[in-house]
């Protein structure tokens, strides 16, 4: 937001003075100090309300949890429009992988132009699509990660999770409850390319624990990691979480009745 401060013409005409030459007379020191204070406050207001530097995600740099919440919102908007969450990846008629879920949610992350520019009937690493590998990474990037060109967020791919491959699941399929089922996690080893759909965290790696498997769940946050649940909530799970509890939270319909941390 930009702030434009307009002074009335009367003041422009009658209140011209030079601060460098101003010599307050006895008795006018208070008035002089008040005027200086007003000018300082005006200058501060201009600085505070000047347009903030925006990152590629269309807003000020946000924390990891806020970015996961934005992804959760995009997932839910995708469900509202298509009656299902995005698949972990799409495939062609021969079963070859084309695009991943991150591309599918682009329209709901204020990236409709990028979504339309990507050829979704071609593989993610085709000659045409490769030109977009260096764009849009801020949506899926944890600010605490050292390299700014890494993708930090992944779904968990497995037979019992909400992401089994090219299949799409909806809310009704999450029989364990959306508040009990993990949808998206931080990766211990981030991806070099946000469009890569071939290296999602697997269920077997995720079940090993937090910050255990190099290809599993993990983060640079001290003591644990943030995960997003199917209801859109983002929670911090500690490295010391009970493995049985973590395994239960990864399944969409395991029937477990374990308390959440």
CSV table of C-alpha atoms in Angstrom, one decimal:
chain,number,residue,atom,x,y,z
A,1,UNK,CA,0.0,0.0,0.0
A,2,UNK,CA,1.3,3.4,-1.0
A,3,UNK,CA,0.6,6.5,1.1
A,4,UNK,CA,0.3,9.9,-0.6
A,5,UNK,CA,0.5,12.8,1.8
A,6,UNK,CA,-1.0,16.0,0.3
A,7,UNK,CA,-0.6,19.4,2.1
A,8,UNK,CA,-3.2,22.1,1.5
A,9,UNK,CA,-2.2,24.9,-0.8
A,10,UNK,CA,-2.5,27.4,2.0
A,11,UNK,CA,0.3,25.7,3.9
A,12,UNK,CA,2.4,25.3,0.8
A,13,UNK,CA,2.2,29.1,0.4
A,14,UNK,CA,2.4,30.3,3.9
A,15,UNK,CA,4.6,27.7,5.7
A,16,UNK,CA,7.8,27.7,3.7
A,17,UNK,CA,10.7,27.7,5.9
A,18,UNK,CA,14.2,26.2,6.1
A,19,UNK,CA,14.9,24.0,9.1
A,20,UNK,CA,18.6,24.6,8.7
A,21,UNK,CA,18.1,28.3,9.3
A,22,UNK,CA,15.3,28.1,11.9
A,23,UNK,CA,16.3,29.7,15.2
A,24,UNK,CA,13.6,29.3,17.7
A,25,UNK,CA,13.0,32.4,19.8
A,26,UNK,CA,12.8,32.3,23.6
A,27,UNK,CA,9.3,30.9,24.4
A,28,UNK,CA,8.9,29.2,21.0
A,29,UNK,CA,11.2,26.2,21.8
A,30,UNK,CA,8.3,23.9,22.5
A,31,UNK,CA,6.5,24.8,19.3
A,32,UNK,CA,9.7,24.3,17.4
A,33,UNK,CA,10.2,20.8,18.9
A,34,UNK,CA,6.6,19.9,18.2
A,35,UNK,CA,7.0,20.8,14.5
A,36,UNK,CA,10.2,18.7,14.3
A,37,UNK,CA,8.4,15.8,15.9
A,38,UNK,CA,5.5,16.1,13.4
A,39,UNK,CA,7.9,16.0,10.5
A,40,UNK,CA,9.7,13.0,11.9
A,41,UNK,CA,6.4,11.2,12.4
A,42,UNK,CA,5.4,12.0,8.8
A,43,UNK,CA,8.7,10.6,7.5
A,44,UNK,CA,8.2,7.4,9.6
A,45,UNK,CA,4.7,7.0,8.3
A,46,UNK,CA,6.0,7.2,4.7
A,47,UNK,CA,8.6,4.5,5.4
A,48,UNK,CA,6.2,2.2,7.2
A,49,UNK,CA,3.4,2.4,4.7
A,50,UNK,CA,5.5,2.3,1.5
A,51,UNK,CA,4.9,-0.8,-0.6
A,52,UNK,CA,6.5,-3.8,1.0
A,53,UNK,CA,9.0,-5.8,-1.1
A,54,UNK,CA,7.1,-8.8,-2.4
A,55,UNK,CA,8.5,-12.2,-3.0
A,56,UNK,CA,7.5,-14.5,-5.8
A,57,UNK,CA,4.6,-15.9,-3.9
A,58,UNK,CA,2.7,-12.6,-4.3
A,59,UNK,CA,3.1,-11.4,-0.7
A,60,UNK,CA,5.7,-10.6,1.9
A,61,UNK,CA,8.0,-13.4,2.9
A,62,UNK,CA,6.0,-15.7,5.1
A,63,UNK,CA,7.0,-18.3,7.6
A,64,UNK,CA,7.0,-22.0,6.8
A,65,UNK,CA,3.7,-22.6,8.6
A,66,UNK,CA,2.0,-19.8,6.7
A,67,UNK,CA,3.2,-21.3,3.4
A,68,UNK,CA,1.9,-24.7,4.3
A,69,UNK,CA,-1.5,-23.1,5.2
A,70,UNK,CA,-1.5,-21.5,1.8
A,71,UNK,CA,-0.9,-24.8,0.2
A,72,UNK,CA,-3.7,-26.4,2.3
A,73,UNK,CA,-6.1,-23.6,1.1
A,74,UNK,CA,-5.1,-24.4,-2.5
A,75,UNK,CA,-5.7,-28.1,-1.9
A,76,UNK,CA,-9.2,-27.4,-0.5
A,77,UNK,CA,-10.0,-25.1,-3.3
A,78,UNK,CA,-9.0,-27.8,-5.8
A,79,UNK,CA,-11.3,-30.2,-3.9
A,80,UNK,CA,-14.2,-27.7,-4.0
A,81,UNK,CA,-13.8,-27.3,-7.8
A,82,UNK,CA,-13.1,-30.9,-8.8
A,83,UNK,CA,-14.7,-32.8,-5.9
A,84,UNK,CA,-11.4,-34.4,-5.1
A,85,UNK,CA,-7.9,-33.6,-4.0
A,86,UNK,CA,-5.2,-33.6,-6.7
A,87,UNK,CA,-3.5,-36.8,-7.5
A,88,UNK,CA,0.1,-37.2,-6.5
A,89,UNK,CA,0.9,-37.1,-10.2
A,90,UNK,CA,-0.8,-37.4,-13.5
A,91,UNK,CA,0.1,-40.0,-16.2
A,92,UNK,CA,-0.3,-40.4,-19.9
A,93,UNK,CA,-2.1,-43.3,-21.6
A,94,UNK,CA,1.0,-45.5,-21.3
A,95,UNK,CA,1.3,-44.8,-17.5
A,96,UNK,CA,4.3,-42.5,-17.8
A,97,UNK,CA,4.4,-39.7,-15.2
A,98,UNK,CA,3.5,-36.2,-16.5
A,99,UNK,CA,2.9,-33.6,-13.8
A,100,UNK,CA,2.7,-33.5,-10.1
A,101,UNK,CA,0.3,-32.1,-7.6
A,102,UNK,CA,2.1,-28.8,-7.2
A,103,UNK,CA,1.2,-27.9,-10.8
A,104,UNK,CA,-2.4,-28.9,-10.2
A,105,UNK,CA,-2.8,-26.4,-7.4
A,106,UNK,CA,-1.2,-23.5,-9.1
A,107,UNK,CA,-4.5,-21.8,-10.1
A,108,UNK,CA,-5.4,-21.7,-6.4
A,109,UNK,CA,-2.0,-20.1,-5.5
A,110,UNK,CA,-2.7,-17.1,-7.7
A,111,UNK,CA,-0.7,-18.6,-10.5
A,112,UNK,CA,-3.2,-19.2,-13.3
A,113,UNK,CA,-0.9,-17.8,-16.0
A,114,UNK,CA,1.9,-20.2,-15.0
A,115,UNK,CA,-0.6,-23.1,-14.9
A,116,UNK,CA,-1.8,-22.4,-18.4
A,117,UNK,CA,1.8,-22.0,-19.7
A,118,UNK,CA,2.8,-25.5,-18.6
A,119,UNK,CA,2.0,-28.2,-21.1
A,120,UNK,CA,0.3,-30.7,-18.9
A,121,UNK,CA,0.1,-33.3,-21.6
A,122,UNK,CA,3.9,-33.4,-21.6
A,123,UNK,CA,6.3,-34.7,-19.0
A,124,UNK,CA,7.4,-32.3,-16.3
A,125,UNK,CA,10.9,-32.3,-17.6
A,126,UNK,CA,10.1,-31.9,-21.3
A,127,UNK,CA,12.0,-29.3,-23.3
A,128,UNK,CA,9.1,-26.9,-23.1
A,129,UNK,CA,8.3,-27.4,-19.4
A,130,UNK,CA,11.9,-27.3,-18.3
A,131,UNK,CA,11.8,-23.5,-18.7
A,132,UNK,CA,9.6,-23.3,-15.7
A,133,UNK,CA,11.8,-25.2,-13.3
A,134,UNK,CA,13.3,-22.1,-11.8
A,135,UNK,CA,10.0,-20.3,-11.2
A,136,UNK,CA,7.4,-20.3,-8.5
A,137,UNK,CA,9.5,-22.1,-6.0
A,138,UNK,CA,8.6,-19.7,-3.2
A,139,UNK,CA,5.2,-21.4,-2.7
A,140,UNK,CA,6.8,-24.7,-1.8
A,141,UNK,CA,9.9,-23.4,0.0
A,142,UNK,CA,10.6,-23.2,3.7
A,143,UNK,CA,12.3,-19.9,4.5
A,144,UNK,CA,14.7,-21.7,7.0
A,145,UNK,CA,16.2,-23.8,4.2
A,146,UNK,CA,19.6,-22.6,3.1
A,147,UNK,CA,19.2,-22.8,-0.6
A,148,UNK,CA,16.4,-20.7,-2.1
A,149,UNK,CA,16.0,-23.0,-5.1
A,150,UNK,CA,14.8,-26.0,-3.2
A,151,UNK,CA,11.3,-27.5,-2.9
A,152,UNK,CA,10.6,-28.4,0.7
A,153,UNK,CA,7.0,-29.7,0.7
A,154,UNK,CA,5.8,-33.1,-0.3
A,155,UNK,CA,2.8,-35.3,-0.1
A,156,UNK,CA,3.3,-38.8,1.3
A,157,UNK,CA,3.0,-41.4,-1.4
A,158,UNK,CA,1.8,-44.9,-0.4
A,159,UNK,CA,-1.0,-47.4,-0.6
A,160,UNK,CA,-2.6,-46.2,2.6
A,161,UNK,CA,-2.2,-42.5,2.4
A,162,UNK,CA,-4.4,-39.9,0.6
A,163,UNK,CA,-1.9,-39.9,-2.3
A,164,UNK,CA,-1.5,-43.3,-3.9
A,165,UNK,CA,-0.3,-42.2,-7.4
A,166,UNK,CA,-2.6,-41.1,-10.3
A,167,UNK,CA,-5.7,-41.8,-8.2
A,168,UNK,CA,-7.6,-39.0,-6.7
A,169,UNK,CA,-9.3,-39.2,-3.3
A,170,UNK,CA,-12.0,-37.0,-1.7
A,171,UNK,CA,-13.0,-36.1,1.9
A,172,UNK,CA,-15.3,-39.1,2.1
A,173,UNK,CA,-12.3,-41.4,1.6
A,174,UNK,CA,-10.5,-40.0,4.6
A,175,UNK,CA,-12.4,-42.2,7.0
A,176,UNK,CA,-9.8,-41.7,9.8
A,177,UNK,CA,-10.9,-38.1,9.9
A,178,UNK,CA,-9.4,-35.1,8.2
A,179,UNK,CA,-8.0,-33.7,11.4
A,180,UNK,CA,-6.2,-37.0,12.1
A,181,UNK,CA,-4.7,-37.6,8.6
A,182,UNK,CA,-1.5,-36.0,7.3
A,183,UNK,CA,-1.8,-34.5,3.8
A,184,UNK,CA,1.6,-32.7,3.3
A,185,UNK,CA,4.9,-32.8,5.0
A,186,UNK,CA,8.3,-31.1,5.0
A,187,UNK,CA,11.1,-33.0,3.4
A,188,UNK,CA,14.3,-33.7,5.2
A,189,UNK,CA,16.1,-33.5,1.8
A,190,UNK,CA,14.5,-30.8,-0.3
A,191,UNK,CA,14.0,-31.3,-4.1
A,192,UNK,CA,16.0,-29.2,-6.5
A,193,UNK,CA,13.0,-28.7,-8.7
A,194,UNK,CA,9.5,-27.9,-7.5
A,195,UNK,CA,7.9,-29.6,-10.6
A,196,UNK,CA,9.6,-33.0,-9.9
A,197,UNK,CA,6.7,-35.5,-9.2
A,198,UNK,CA,9.0,-38.5,-9.1
A,199,UNK,CA,10.4,-38.1,-5.6
A,200,UNK,CA,7.6,-37.6,-3.2
A,201,UNK,CA,8.2,-38.9,0.3
A,202,UNK,CA,7.1,-42.5,0.4
A,203,UNK,CA,5.0,-44.0,3.1
A,204,UNK,CA,7.8,-46.4,4.1
A,205,UNK,CA,10.3,-43.6,4.5
A,206,UNK,CA,7.8,-41.4,6.4
A,207,UNK,CA,7.0,-44.2,8.9
A,208,UNK,CA,10.7,-44.3,10.0
A,209,UNK,CA,10.2,-41.1,11.9
A,210,UNK,CA,11.0,-37.5,11.8
A,211,UNK,CA,14.5,-36.4,10.7
A,212,UNK,CA,15.5,-40.1,10.4
A,213,UNK,CA,15.4,-41.1,6.7
A,214,UNK,CA,17.2,-38.8,4.3
A,215,UNK,CA,14.2,-39.1,1.9
A,216,UNK,CA,11.6,-38.9,4.6
A,217,UNK,CA,9.9,-36.3,6.8
A,218,UNK,CA,12.2,-33.7,8.3
A,219,UNK,CA,13.1,-30.0,8.4
A,220,UNK,CA,15.7,-27.5,9.5
A,221,UNK,CA,13.5,-26.5,12.4
A,222,UNK,CA,15.0,-27.4,15.8
A,223,UNK,CA,13.4,-30.4,17.4
A,224,UNK,CA,10.9,-31.4,14.7
A,225,UNK,CA,9.0,-30.5,11.6
A,226,UNK,CA,5.7,-28.9,10.5
A,227,UNK,CA,3.0,-31.0,8.8
A,228,UNK,CA,-0.3,-30.2,7.2
A,229,UNK,CA,-3.4,-32.2,7.9
A,230,UNK,CA,-6.3,-32.9,5.6
A,231,UNK,CA,-8.5,-30.4,7.4
A,232,UNK,CA,-6.0,-27.7,6.6
A,233,UNK,CA,-4.4,-27.4,10.1
A,234,UNK,CA,-0.6,-27.1,10.4
A,235,UNK,CA,1.0,-28.7,13.4
A,236,UNK,CA,4.5,-29.0,14.7
A,237,UNK,CA,5.5,-32.7,15.3
A,238,UNK,CA,8.6,-33.3,17.4
A,239,UNK,CA,11.4,-35.7,16.5
A,240,UNK,CA,10.5,-37.8,19.6
A,241,UNK,CA,6.9,-38.6,18.4
A,242,UNK,CA,5.8,-42.1,19.0
A,243,UNK,CA,6.4,-44.1,15.7
A,244,UNK,CA,3.0,-45.8,16.1
A,245,UNK,CA,1.2,-42.5,16.3
A,246,UNK,CA,3.0,-41.1,13.3
A,247,UNK,CA,2.2,-44.2,11.3
A,248,UNK,CA,-1.5,-43.8,12.3
A,249,UNK,CA,-1.6,-40.2,11.1
A,250,UNK,CA,-0.2,-41.2,7.7
A,251,UNK,CA,-3.1,-43.5,6.8
A,252,UNK,CA,-6.4,-42.3,5.5
A,253,UNK,CA,-8.5,-45.3,6.6
A,254,UNK,CA,-6.5,-47.4,9.1
A,255,UNK,CA,-9.1,-47.2,11.8
A,256,UNK,CA,-6.6,-46.2,14.5
A,257,UNK,CA,-7.8,-44.5,17.6
A,258,UNK,CA,-4.6,-42.9,18.9
A,259,UNK,CA,-4.6,-39.4,20.5
A,260,UNK,CA,-3.0,-36.6,18.5
A,261,UNK,CA,0.0,-34.9,20.1
